[in-house]
Amino acid sequence: MSGLNQLNVAEARGETGAPLQTGPVRRVLLLVGGHTGRVGSALIRLLAAEHRRLIAEHRLDLHVAGAVNRRESHWQDPDSSWREDPIPRYKDDWPEIIRRFRGYLGPKLFVDCSASAEIAGQYLRFFQDGIGVVTPNKIANSGSQKDYLELQIAAETPRLPYRYETTVGAALPLLSALSDLKASGDRIQRIQAVLSGSLSFIFQRLNHGAPFSTAVREARAAGYTEPHPAEDLKAQDSARKLLILLREAGIEWEPEQVQVKSLVPPELAAVEDAERFLAGLAAHDQAWTRQAEDARKQGLRLSCLAEFDGHEARVGLVELPATDPFARLSAGENLVRIWTQRYQPVPLTIAGPGAGTEVTAAGVLTDIIKAVTGGKRG
């Protein structure tokens, strides 16, 4: 057995330097969805790196028992540490996967780090089998209002953990802030937000003179965008995040009610190959440069803003004064301003890194810890 799961108390003290907590170590078994993706693989690395500290400081032994994506599944012996290159098996159907995971003894969590609609569609099955869910996958909570409520109720009835803080703003505490406002009886009146770290990176570079296609390539190389950057430029990602914010604030809203203006040129909308898409995007560099220069001459900057004014929700390109907080964002930064009955005329403001594999993985780990230690929702 690997030393990863043979930790003794003396090693824990020596590795972390933190005072040991007393009491038994609680073991929690994890099934990781999307383990071969950027966030999933980063999470597995982080779990290994933080294993000793989590035992010493939280009395938690987080053990990856299995992993699954759309093609295959991997399963570990309960007493073995996760291998970097586990032998895959053909993926069973989801009832069989859940049955297999349920067979492990001890508390269990499904951690979906994918961007898959298929995998997100299994959350209800996990809840029905008494297994909580932690996820940065936005799809489940940004479908119909009916589906959103069905998941909330399914998790609430047996008080199962359902944590998805990282669906909006990576590790920024946006959903927990909204939950606290709602619990206190406050009401949201208006939201303005840059919710995409990739788009804030791209527009920061564009506003400082970089060609648009170059800025997109740089964002992709830095790990800010999806593998196909069209997914970011369509602005649907920001629309999903805005929808989740509204729902967590208690505002019932359907996906089709969010007005979205894509940044993808119509002739490139159907290009599936990312490199061909980027090559085609270069043909539009002059138009983007001209628009950015015209804005600068007027003291303005370009941005992609998500907004809710109490009546309409929209996401799209805007021109903002150069002094506006959204126009001064650093590359990759998110900013959310929330006006409520109590937070006005000065809004509640939350800002910080809104993208990045390592930041998101760290946020998922925080959600896992909160799920295990009693933080059920959001």
mmCIF file of C-alpha atoms in Angstrom:
data_model
loop_
_atom_site.group_PDB
_atom_site.id
_atom_site.type_symbol
_atom_site.label_atom_id
_atom_site.label_comp_id
_atom_site.label_asym_id
_atom_site.label_seq_id
_atom_site.Cartn_x
_atom_site.Cartn_y
_atom_site.Cartn_z
ATOM 1 C CA MET A 1 0.000 0.000 0.000
ATOM 2 C CA SER A 2 1.274 3.467 -0.868
ATOM 3 C CA GLY A 3 2.397 5.847 1.875
ATOM 4 C CA LEU A 4 -0.383 8.201 0.726
ATOM 5 C CA ASN A 5 -2.913 6.170 2.706
ATOM 6 C CA GLN A 6 -0.557 4.918 5.433
ATOM 7 C CA LEU A 7 -0.065 8.275 7.058
ATOM 8 C CA ASN A 8 0.838 8.184 10.722
ATOM 9 C CA VAL A 9 0.370 10.957 13.216
ATOM 10 C CA ALA A 10 4.032 11.870 13.548
ATOM 11 C CA GLU A 11 4.364 12.324 9.786
ATOM 12 C CA ALA A 12 1.297 14.550 9.738
ATOM 13 C CA ARG A 13 2.804 16.885 12.324
ATOM 14 C CA GLY A 14 6.132 16.997 10.542
ATOM 15 C CA GLU A 15 4.694 17.635 7.082
ATOM 16 C CA THR A 16 2.208 20.367 7.890
ATOM 17 C CA GLY A 17 3.678 22.126 10.889
ATOM 18 C CA ALA A 18 0.133 22.668 12.125
ATOM 19 C CA PRO A 19 -1.103 21.457 15.505
ATOM 20 C CA LEU A 20 -2.776 18.077 15.311
ATOM 21 C CA GLN A 21 -6.508 17.835 15.819
ATOM 22 C CA THR A 22 -7.720 15.178 18.200
ATOM 23 C CA GLY A 23 -10.265 12.501 17.487
ATOM 24 C CA PRO A 24 -10.553 9.744 14.916
ATOM 25 C CA VAL A 25 -9.729 10.304 11.274
ATOM 26 C CA ARG A 26 -12.854 10.306 9.108
ATOM 27 C CA ARG A 27 -12.437 8.582 5.780
ATOM 28 C CA VAL A 28 -14.521 9.779 2.821
ATOM 29 C CA LEU A 29 -14.590 7.994 -0.521
ATOM 30 C CA LEU A 30 -14.670 10.056 -3.705
ATOM 31 C CA LEU A 31 -15.806 9.173 -7.212
ATOM 32 C CA VAL A 32 -14.326 11.808 -9.535
ATOM 33 C CA GLY A 33 -16.086 12.632 -12.795
ATOM 34 C CA GLY A 34 -14.015 14.094 -15.622
ATOM 35 C CA HIS A 35 -10.731 12.966 -14.045
ATOM 36 C CA THR A 36 -8.830 13.239 -17.338
ATOM 37 C CA GLY A 37 -9.812 16.879 -17.835
ATOM 38 C CA ARG A 38 -7.817 19.844 -16.600
ATOM 39 C CA VAL A 39 -9.763 20.484 -13.403
ATOM 40 C CA GLY A 40 -10.274 16.794 -12.592
ATOM 41 C CA SER A 41 -6.608 15.884 -12.994
ATOM 42 C CA ALA A 42 -5.582 18.996 -11.037
ATOM 43 C CA LEU A 43 -7.936 18.000 -8.226
ATOM 44 C CA ILE A 44 -6.475 14.501 -7.996
ATOM 45 C CA ARG A 45 -2.952 15.994 -7.807
ATOM 46 C CA LEU A 46 -4.124 18.438 -5.147
ATOM 47 C CA LEU A 47 -5.734 15.685 -3.069
ATOM 48 C CA ALA A 48 -2.425 13.805 -3.040
ATOM 49 C CA ALA A 49 -0.427 16.922 -2.179
ATOM 50 C CA GLU A 50 -2.770 17.972 0.634
ATOM 51 C CA HIS A 51 -3.520 14.519 2.039
ATOM 52 C CA ARG A 52 -1.276 14.756 5.103
ATOM 53 C CA ARG A 53 -2.408 18.259 5.959
ATOM 54 C CA LEU A 54 -6.078 17.355 5.676
ATOM 55 C CA ILE A 55 -5.608 14.497 8.129
ATOM 56 C CA ALA A 56 -3.602 16.613 10.549
ATOM 57 C CA GLU A 57 -5.783 19.729 10.456
ATOM 58 C CA HIS A 58 -9.250 18.378 9.596
ATOM 59 C CA ARG A 59 -9.054 14.690 10.524
ATOM 60 C CA LEU A 60 -10.166 13.921 6.974
ATOM 61 C CA ASP A 61 -8.841 11.113 4.800
ATOM 62 C CA LEU A 62 -10.165 11.908 1.297
ATOM 63 C CA HIS A 63 -9.693 8.766 -0.780
ATOM 64 C CA VAL A 64 -10.276 8.589 -4.548
ATOM 65 C CA ALA A 65 -12.025 5.245 -4.920
ATOM 66 C CA GLY A 66 -12.966 5.652 -8.569
ATOM 67 C CA ALA A 67 -13.031 7.915 -11.558
ATOM 68 C CA VAL A 68 -15.234 8.090 -14.608
ATOM 69 C CA ASN A 69 -15.618 10.055 -17.827
ATOM 70 C CA ARG A 70 -17.788 9.594 -20.890
ATOM 71 C CA ARG A 71 -15.655 6.726 -22.213
ATOM 72 C CA GLU A 72 -14.320 4.649 -19.337
ATOM 73 C CA SER A 73 -14.235 4.097 -15.605
ATOM 74 C CA HIS A 74 -11.418 3.304 -13.154
ATOM 75 C CA TRP A 75 -11.763 1.680 -9.757
ATOM 76 C CA GLN A 76 -9.305 1.333 -6.891
ATOM 77 C CA ASP A 77 -9.058 -1.085 -4.033
ATOM 78 C CA PRO A 78 -10.365 0.741 -0.943
ATOM 79 C CA ASP A 79 -6.976 0.360 0.759
ATOM 80 C CA SER A 80 -4.845 1.525 -2.175
ATOM 81 C CA SER A 81 -3.862 5.045 -3.130
ATOM 82 C CA TRP A 82 -4.858 6.435 -6.501
ATOM 83 C CA ARG A 83 -2.399 5.606 -9.255
ATOM 84 C CA GLU A 84 -1.393 8.179 -11.835
ATOM 85 C CA ASP A 85 -2.074 5.637 -14.598
ATOM 86 C CA PRO A 86 -4.871 3.381 -13.346
ATOM 87 C CA ILE A 87 -5.912 0.592 -15.696
ATOM 88 C CA PRO A 88 -9.183 1.623 -17.361
ATOM 89 C CA ARG A 89 -12.171 -0.574 -17.817
ATOM 90 C CA TYR A 90 -15.010 -0.180 -20.254
ATOM 91 C CA LYS A 91 -17.491 2.276 -18.794
ATOM 92 C CA ASP A 92 -20.539 0.576 -17.354
ATOM 93 C CA ASP A 93 -23.926 2.208 -17.579
ATOM 94 C CA TRP A 94 -24.628 4.740 -14.864
ATOM 95 C CA PRO A 95 -26.806 2.522 -12.646
ATOM 96 C CA GLU A 96 -23.922 0.022 -12.549
ATOM 97 C CA ILE A 97 -21.363 2.752 -11.814
ATOM 98 C CA ILE A 98 -23.453 4.049 -8.919
ATOM 99 C CA ARG A 99 -24.091 0.498 -7.657
ATOM 100 C CA ARG A 100 -20.359 -0.202 -7.689
ATOM 101 C CA PHE A 101 -19.553 3.034 -5.853
ATOM 102 C CA ARG A 102 -22.334 2.472 -3.337
ATOM 103 C CA GLY A 103 -20.719 -0.869 -2.508
ATOM 104 C CA TYR A 104 -17.724 0.844 -0.929
ATOM 105 C CA LEU A 105 -18.116 1.145 2.840
ATOM 106 C CA GLY A 106 -18.123 4.618 4.388
ATOM 107 C CA PRO A 107 -19.263 8.159 3.545
ATOM 108 C CA LYS A 108 -19.189 8.895 -0.186
ATOM 109 C CA LEU A 109 -19.234 11.918 -2.499
ATOM 110 C CA PHE A 110 -19.504 12.184 -6.260
ATOM 111 C CA VAL A 111 -17.204 14.982 -7.466
ATOM 112 C CA ASP A 112 -18.016 15.962 -11.049
ATOM 113 C CA CYS A 113 -15.181 17.991 -12.559
ATOM 114 C CA SER A 114 -16.384 17.497 -16.127
ATOM 115 C CA ALA A 115 -18.243 19.860 -18.433
ATOM 116 C CA SER A 116 -20.424 16.985 -19.597
ATOM 117 C CA ALA A 117 -24.199 17.182 -19.850
ATOM 118 C CA GLU A 118 -24.339 13.374 -19.705
ATOM 119 C CA ILE A 119 -22.497 13.253 -16.389
ATOM 120 C CA ALA A 120 -24.420 16.202 -14.943
ATOM 121 C CA GLY A 121 -27.585 14.355 -15.848
ATOM 122 C CA GLN A 122 -26.743 11.643 -13.294
ATOM 123 C CA TYR A 123 -26.869 13.821 -10.162
ATOM 124 C CA LEU A 124 -30.459 12.860 -9.421
ATOM 125 C CA ARG A 125 -29.476 9.168 -9.461
ATOM 126 C CA PHE A 126 -26.699 9.838 -6.952
ATOM 127 C CA PHE A 127 -29.064 11.725 -4.650
ATOM 128 C CA GLN A 128 -31.628 8.942 -4.887
ATOM 129 C CA ASP A 129 -28.933 6.506 -3.757
ATOM 130 C CA GLY A 130 -27.916 8.675 -0.802
ATOM 131 C CA ILE A 131 -24.702 10.075 -2.298
ATOM 132 C CA GLY A 132 -23.919 13.803 -2.163
ATOM 133 C CA VAL A 133 -22.507 15.807 -5.067
ATOM 134 C CA VAL A 134 -19.766 18.439 -5.371
ATOM 135 C CA THR A 135 -19.241 20.035 -8.777
ATOM 136 C CA PRO A 136 -17.891 22.973 -10.807
ATOM 137 C CA ASN A 137 -20.039 21.766 -13.743
ATOM 138 C CA LYS A 138 -22.577 24.511 -14.551
ATOM 139 C CA ILE A 139 -24.888 22.436 -16.723
ATOM 140 C CA ALA A 140 -27.115 20.866 -14.061
ATOM 141 C CA ASN A 141 -28.051 24.163 -12.406
ATOM 142 C CA SER A 142 -28.458 26.174 -15.607
ATOM 143 C CA GLY A 143 -31.091 24.066 -17.338
ATOM 144 C CA SER A 144 -34.798 24.615 -16.837
ATOM 145 C CA GLN A 145 -36.079 26.064 -13.580
ATOM 146 C CA LYS A 146 -38.011 22.816 -13.083
ATOM 147 C CA ASP A 147 -34.860 20.692 -13.330
ATOM 148 C CA TYR A 148 -32.995 23.065 -11.020
ATOM 149 C CA LEU A 149 -35.686 22.792 -8.342
ATOM 150 C CA GLU A 150 -35.871 19.007 -8.740
ATOM 151 C CA LEU A 151 -32.182 18.706 -7.881
ATOM 152 C CA GLN A 152 -32.487 21.094 -4.941
ATOM 153 C CA ILE A 153 -35.408 19.123 -3.506
ATOM 154 C CA ALA A 154 -33.737 15.748 -4.128
ATOM 155 C CA ALA A 155 -30.666 16.857 -2.166
ATOM 156 C CA GLU A 156 -32.647 18.664 0.537
ATOM 157 C CA THR A 157 -35.010 15.865 1.543
ATOM 158 C CA PRO A 158 -32.321 13.581 3.063
ATOM 159 C CA ARG A 159 -30.005 16.572 3.729
ATOM 160 C CA LEU A 160 -27.354 15.399 1.288
ATOM 161 C CA PRO A 161 -24.426 17.666 0.445
ATOM 162 C CA TYR A 162 -24.852 19.488 -2.862
ATOM 163 C CA ARG A 163 -22.101 22.039 -3.286
ATOM 164 C CA TYR A 164 -21.350 23.967 -6.473
ATOM 165 C CA GLU A 165 -19.674 27.202 -5.380
ATOM 166 C CA THR A 166 -17.121 26.844 -8.193
ATOM 167 C CA THR A 167 -19.765 26.904 -10.929
ATOM 168 C CA VAL A 168 -19.539 30.710 -10.816
ATOM 169 C CA GLY A 169 -16.270 32.601 -10.380
ATOM 170 C CA ALA A 170 -13.959 29.605 -9.775
ATOM 171 C CA ALA A 171 -13.106 29.847 -6.050
ATOM 172 C CA LEU A 172 -14.734 33.239 -5.392
ATOM 173 C CA PRO A 173 -17.380 33.073 -2.599
ATOM 174 C CA LEU A 174 -20.235 34.355 -4.738
ATOM 175 C CA LEU A 175 -22.948 31.778 -4.146
ATOM 176 C CA SER A 176 -22.321 31.638 -0.416
ATOM 177 C CA ALA A 177 -22.645 35.439 -0.262
ATOM 178 C CA LEU A 178 -25.966 35.278 -2.115
ATOM 179 C CA SER A 179 -27.157 32.503 0.165
ATOM 180 C CA ASP A 180 -26.354 34.613 3.224
ATOM 181 C CA LEU A 181 -28.172 37.633 1.777
ATOM 182 C CA LYS A 182 -31.220 35.518 0.987
ATOM 183 C CA ALA A 183 -31.207 33.916 4.441
ATOM 184 C CA SER A 184 -31.176 37.337 6.088
ATOM 185 C CA GLY A 185 -34.239 38.436 4.112
ATOM 186 C CA ASP A 186 -32.376 40.774 1.741
ATOM 187 C CA ARG A 187 -33.489 40.971 -1.895
ATOM 188 C CA ILE A 188 -31.447 41.390 -5.065
ATOM 189 C CA GLN A 189 -32.328 44.442 -7.161
ATOM 190 C CA ARG A 190 -29.500 44.590 -9.693
ATOM 191 C CA ILE A 191 -26.391 42.659 -10.754
ATOM 192 C CA GLN A 192 -23.488 43.675 -12.974
ATOM 193 C CA ALA A 193 -20.694 41.202 -13.524
ATOM 194 C CA VAL A 194 -17.773 40.044 -15.597
ATOM 195 C CA LEU A 195 -18.153 36.314 -15.022
ATOM 196 C CA SER A 196 -15.656 34.900 -17.508
ATOM 197 C CA GLY A 197 -11.964 34.867 -16.699
ATOM 198 C CA SER A 198 -11.218 34.021 -20.328
ATOM 199 C CA LEU A 199 -13.184 37.012 -21.652
ATOM 200 C CA SER A 200 -11.705 39.414 -19.105
ATOM 201 C CA PHE A 201 -8.250 38.211 -20.224
ATOM 202 C CA ILE A 202 -9.112 38.648 -23.911
ATOM 203 C CA PHE A 203 -10.591 42.138 -23.544
ATOM 204 C CA GLN A 204 -7.808 43.333 -21.265
ATOM 205 C CA ARG A 205 -5.313 42.373 -23.967
ATOM 206 C CA LEU A 206 -7.485 43.809 -26.769
ATOM 207 C CA ASN A 207 -7.917 47.111 -24.935
ATOM 208 C CA HIS A 208 -4.142 47.315 -24.596
ATOM 209 C CA GLY A 209 -3.538 46.868 -28.326
ATOM 210 C CA ALA A 210 -3.243 43.124 -28.902
ATOM 211 C CA PRO A 211 -5.008 41.685 -31.984
ATOM 212 C CA PHE A 212 -8.200 39.886 -30.999
ATOM 213 C CA SER A 213 -7.142 36.468 -32.346
ATOM 214 C CA THR A 214 -3.782 36.791 -30.567
ATOM 215 C CA ALA A 215 -5.527 37.578 -27.291
ATOM 216 C CA VAL A 216 -7.737 34.495 -27.733
ATOM 217 C CA ARG A 217 -4.701 32.309 -28.463
ATOM 218 C CA GLU A 218 -2.923 33.668 -25.383
ATOM 219 C CA ALA A 219 -5.981 33.009 -23.199
ATOM 220 C CA ARG A 220 -6.171 29.461 -24.533
ATOM 221 C CA ALA A 221 -2.442 28.850 -23.934
ATOM 222 C CA ALA A 222 -2.808 30.148 -20.368
ATOM 223 C CA GLY A 223 -5.593 27.649 -19.674
ATOM 224 C CA TYR A 224 -8.363 30.227 -19.356
ATOM 225 C CA THR A 225 -10.551 29.090 -22.245
ATOM 226 C CA GLU A 226 -12.239 25.824 -23.069
ATOM 227 C CA PRO A 227 -10.236 23.611 -25.468
ATOM 228 C CA HIS A 228 -12.340 25.160 -28.242
ATOM 229 C CA PRO A 229 -12.361 28.924 -27.518
ATOM 230 C CA ALA A 230 -15.642 29.392 -29.397
ATOM 231 C CA GLU A 231 -17.329 28.044 -26.257
ATOM 232 C CA ASP A 232 -16.087 31.111 -24.375
ATOM 233 C CA LEU A 233 -16.734 33.614 -27.157
ATOM 234 C CA LYS A 234 -20.345 32.511 -27.541
ATOM 235 C CA ALA A 235 -20.844 34.000 -24.039
ATOM 236 C CA GLN A 236 -23.143 31.109 -23.100
ATOM 237 C CA ASP A 237 -20.812 30.308 -20.219
ATOM 238 C CA SER A 238 -21.396 33.776 -18.752
ATOM 239 C CA ALA A 239 -25.141 33.402 -19.358
ATOM 240 C CA ARG A 240 -25.206 30.122 -17.399
ATOM 241 C CA LYS A 241 -23.315 31.732 -14.539
ATOM 242 C CA LEU A 242 -25.679 34.712 -14.435
ATOM 243 C CA LEU A 243 -28.635 32.324 -14.413
ATOM 244 C CA ILE A 244 -27.163 30.414 -11.448
ATOM 245 C CA LEU A 245 -26.592 33.689 -9.570
ATOM 246 C CA LEU A 246 -30.221 34.688 -10.099
ATOM 247 C CA ARG A 247 -31.548 31.326 -8.962
ATOM 248 C CA GLU A 248 -29.363 31.277 -5.864
ATOM 249 C CA ALA A 249 -30.757 34.706 -5.035
ATOM 250 C CA GLY A 250 -34.256 33.242 -5.187
ATOM 251 C CA ILE A 251 -35.178 34.695 -8.588
ATOM 252 C CA GLU A 252 -36.892 32.174 -10.857
ATOM 253 C CA TRP A 253 -35.511 32.543 -14.381
ATOM 254 C CA GLU A 254 -35.387 30.358 -17.466
ATOM 255 C CA PRO A 255 -32.333 30.020 -19.778
ATOM 256 C CA GLU A 256 -34.181 31.520 -22.765
ATOM 257 C CA GLN A 257 -34.912 34.654 -20.724
ATOM 258 C CA VAL A 258 -31.204 35.550 -20.680
ATOM 259 C CA GLN A 259 -30.426 37.621 -23.782
ATOM 260 C CA VAL A 260 -27.017 36.599 -25.151
ATOM 261 C CA LYS A 261 -25.015 38.306 -27.905
ATOM 262 C CA SER A 262 -22.304 35.961 -29.176
ATOM 263 C CA LEU A 263 -18.844 37.276 -30.048
ATOM 264 C CA VAL A 264 -18.316 34.530 -32.634
ATOM 265 C CA PRO A 265 -18.521 35.697 -36.279
ATOM 266 C CA PRO A 266 -21.466 33.932 -37.974
ATOM 267 C CA GLU A 267 -19.273 32.324 -40.629
ATOM 268 C CA LEU A 268 -17.184 30.626 -37.898
ATOM 269 C CA ALA A 269 -20.079 29.429 -35.740
ATOM 270 C CA ALA A 270 -20.045 25.900 -37.197
ATOM 271 C CA VAL A 271 -16.240 25.414 -37.305
ATOM 272 C CA GLU A 272 -15.508 22.485 -34.987
ATOM 273 C CA ASP A 273 -11.715 22.423 -35.278
ATOM 274 C CA ALA A 274 -10.144 24.875 -32.801
ATOM 275 C CA GLU A 275 -7.107 25.698 -34.956
ATOM 276 C CA ARG A 276 -9.244 26.382 -38.023
ATOM 277 C CA PHE A 277 -11.476 28.544 -35.863
ATOM 278 C CA LEU A 278 -8.520 30.597 -34.581
ATOM 279 C CA ALA A 279 -7.147 30.987 -38.087
ATOM 280 C CA GLY A 280 -10.528 32.249 -39.273
ATOM 281 C CA LEU A 281 -10.749 34.603 -36.301
ATOM 282 C CA ALA A 282 -7.608 36.418 -37.475
ATOM 283 C CA ALA A 283 -9.557 37.730 -40.488
ATOM 284 C CA HIS A 284 -11.604 39.823 -38.032
ATOM 285 C CA ASP A 285 -8.637 41.338 -36.175
ATOM 286 C CA GLN A 286 -8.777 44.665 -38.017
ATOM 287 C CA ALA A 287 -12.446 45.173 -37.218
ATOM 288 C CA TRP A 288 -11.874 44.435 -33.519
ATOM 289 C CA THR A 289 -8.801 46.681 -33.416
ATOM 290 C CA ARG A 290 -10.715 49.520 -35.049
ATOM 291 C CA GLN A 291 -13.586 49.152 -32.587
ATOM 292 C CA ALA A 292 -11.202 49.125 -29.607
ATOM 293 C CA GLU A 293 -9.319 52.178 -30.928
ATOM 294 C CA ASP A 294 -12.542 54.103 -31.565
ATOM 295 C CA ALA A 295 -13.622 53.358 -28.012
ATOM 296 C CA ARG A 296 -10.262 54.504 -26.583
ATOM 297 C CA LYS A 297 -10.540 57.832 -28.404
ATOM 298 C CA GLN A 298 -13.786 58.418 -26.525
ATOM 299 C CA GLY A 299 -12.295 57.395 -23.184
ATOM 300 C CA LEU A 300 -14.071 54.036 -23.314
ATOM 301 C CA ARG A 301 -13.055 50.375 -23.070
ATOM 302 C CA LEU A 302 -14.638 47.195 -24.438
ATOM 303 C CA SER A 303 -15.923 44.487 -22.117
ATOM 304 C CA CYS A 304 -18.340 41.556 -22.061
ATOM 305 C CA LEU A 305 -20.785 42.286 -19.272
ATOM 306 C CA ALA A 306 -23.501 40.168 -17.653
ATOM 307 C CA GLU A 307 -26.352 42.280 -16.259
ATOM 308 C CA PHE A 308 -29.660 41.947 -14.443
ATOM 309 C CA ASP A 309 -31.677 45.111 -13.837
ATOM 310 C CA GLY A 310 -34.637 43.589 -12.041
ATOM 311 C CA HIS A 311 -36.571 43.075 -15.292
ATOM 312 C CA GLU A 312 -34.130 41.770 -17.916
ATOM 313 C CA ALA A 313 -31.003 39.609 -17.925
ATOM 314 C CA ARG A 314 -28.450 39.990 -20.704
ATOM 315 C CA VAL A 315 -24.851 39.203 -21.621
ATOM 316 C CA GLY A 316 -22.909 40.922 -24.372
ATOM 317 C CA LEU A 317 -20.354 43.421 -25.589
ATOM 318 C CA VAL A 318 -20.472 46.882 -23.990
ATOM 319 C CA GLU A 319 -18.409 50.058 -24.028
ATOM 320 C CA LEU A 320 -17.567 51.369 -20.570
ATOM 321 C CA PRO A 321 -15.802 54.497 -19.286
ATOM 322 C CA ALA A 322 -12.104 53.834 -18.758
ATOM 323 C CA THR A 323 -12.597 54.645 -15.068
ATOM 324 C CA ASP A 324 -15.310 52.003 -14.610
ATOM 325 C CA PRO A 325 -14.219 49.108 -12.343
ATOM 326 C CA PHE A 326 -15.115 46.607 -15.069
ATOM 327 C CA ALA A 327 -12.908 48.420 -17.581
ATOM 328 C CA ARG A 328 -9.930 48.226 -15.225
ATOM 329 C CA LEU A 329 -9.970 44.491 -14.554
ATOM 330 C CA SER A 330 -6.724 42.564 -14.693
ATOM 331 C CA ALA A 331 -6.432 39.741 -17.198
ATOM 332 C CA GLY A 332 -8.425 36.752 -15.943
ATOM 333 C CA GLU A 333 -10.131 38.671 -13.127
ATOM 334 C CA ASN A 334 -13.838 38.451 -12.340
ATOM 335 C CA LEU A 335 -15.876 41.210 -10.728
ATOM 336 C CA VAL A 336 -19.438 41.042 -9.435
ATOM 337 C CA ARG A 337 -21.395 44.031 -8.118
ATOM 338 C CA ILE A 338 -24.707 43.321 -6.389
ATOM 339 C CA TRP A 339 -27.245 45.964 -5.402
ATOM 340 C CA THR A 340 -29.821 44.836 -2.838
ATOM 341 C CA GLN A 341 -32.377 46.433 -0.540
ATOM 342 C CA ARG A 342 -29.576 46.900 1.987
ATOM 343 C CA TYR A 343 -26.502 47.218 -0.241
ATOM 344 C CA GLN A 344 -27.227 50.520 -1.949
ATOM 345 C CA PRO A 345 -26.238 52.949 -3.235
ATOM 346 C CA VAL A 346 -22.867 51.231 -2.699
ATOM 347 C CA PRO A 347 -23.121 47.641 -3.990
ATOM 348 C CA LEU A 348 -21.680 44.512 -2.492
ATOM 349 C CA THR A 349 -18.541 43.886 -4.564
ATOM 350 C CA ILE A 350 -16.608 40.631 -4.934
ATOM 351 C CA ALA A 351 -13.546 40.372 -7.173
ATOM 352 C CA GLY A 352 -10.642 38.047 -7.806
ATOM 353 C CA PRO A 353 -9.308 35.377 -10.171
ATOM 354 C CA GLY A 354 -12.275 33.943 -12.023
ATOM 355 C CA ALA A 355 -10.582 31.235 -14.060
ATOM 356 C CA GLY A 356 -7.640 28.904 -13.989
ATOM 357 C CA THR A 357 -7.298 25.195 -13.457
ATOM 358 C CA GLU A 358 -5.471 25.269 -10.130
ATOM 359 C CA VAL A 359 -7.718 27.944 -8.629
ATOM 360 C CA THR A 360 -10.836 26.002 -9.605
ATOM 361 C CA ALA A 361 -9.439 22.719 -8.274
ATOM 362 C CA ALA A 362 -8.659 24.421 -4.963
ATOM 363 C CA GLY A 363 -12.223 25.714 -4.826
ATOM 364 C CA VAL A 364 -13.566 22.210 -5.459
ATOM 365 C CA LEU A 365 -11.420 20.872 -2.606
ATOM 366 C CA THR A 366 -12.844 23.561 -0.321
ATOM 367 C CA ASP A 367 -16.352 22.491 -1.322
ATOM 368 C CA ILE A 368 -15.494 18.846 -0.576
ATOM 369 C CA ILE A 369 -14.282 19.764 2.899
ATOM 370 C CA LYS A 370 -17.421 21.834 3.555
ATOM 371 C CA ALA A 371 -19.641 19.043 2.255
ATOM 372 C CA VAL A 372 -18.034 16.549 4.621
ATOM 373 C CA THR A 373 -18.002 18.866 7.628
ATOM 374 C CA GLY A 374 -21.609 19.968 7.359
ATOM 375 C CA GLY A 375 -21.889 22.654 4.670
ATOM 376 C CA LYS A 376 -24.753 21.207 2.658
ATOM 377 C CA ARG A 377 -25.694 23.732 0.014
ATOM 378 C CA GLY A 378 -24.421 26.163 -2.605
#
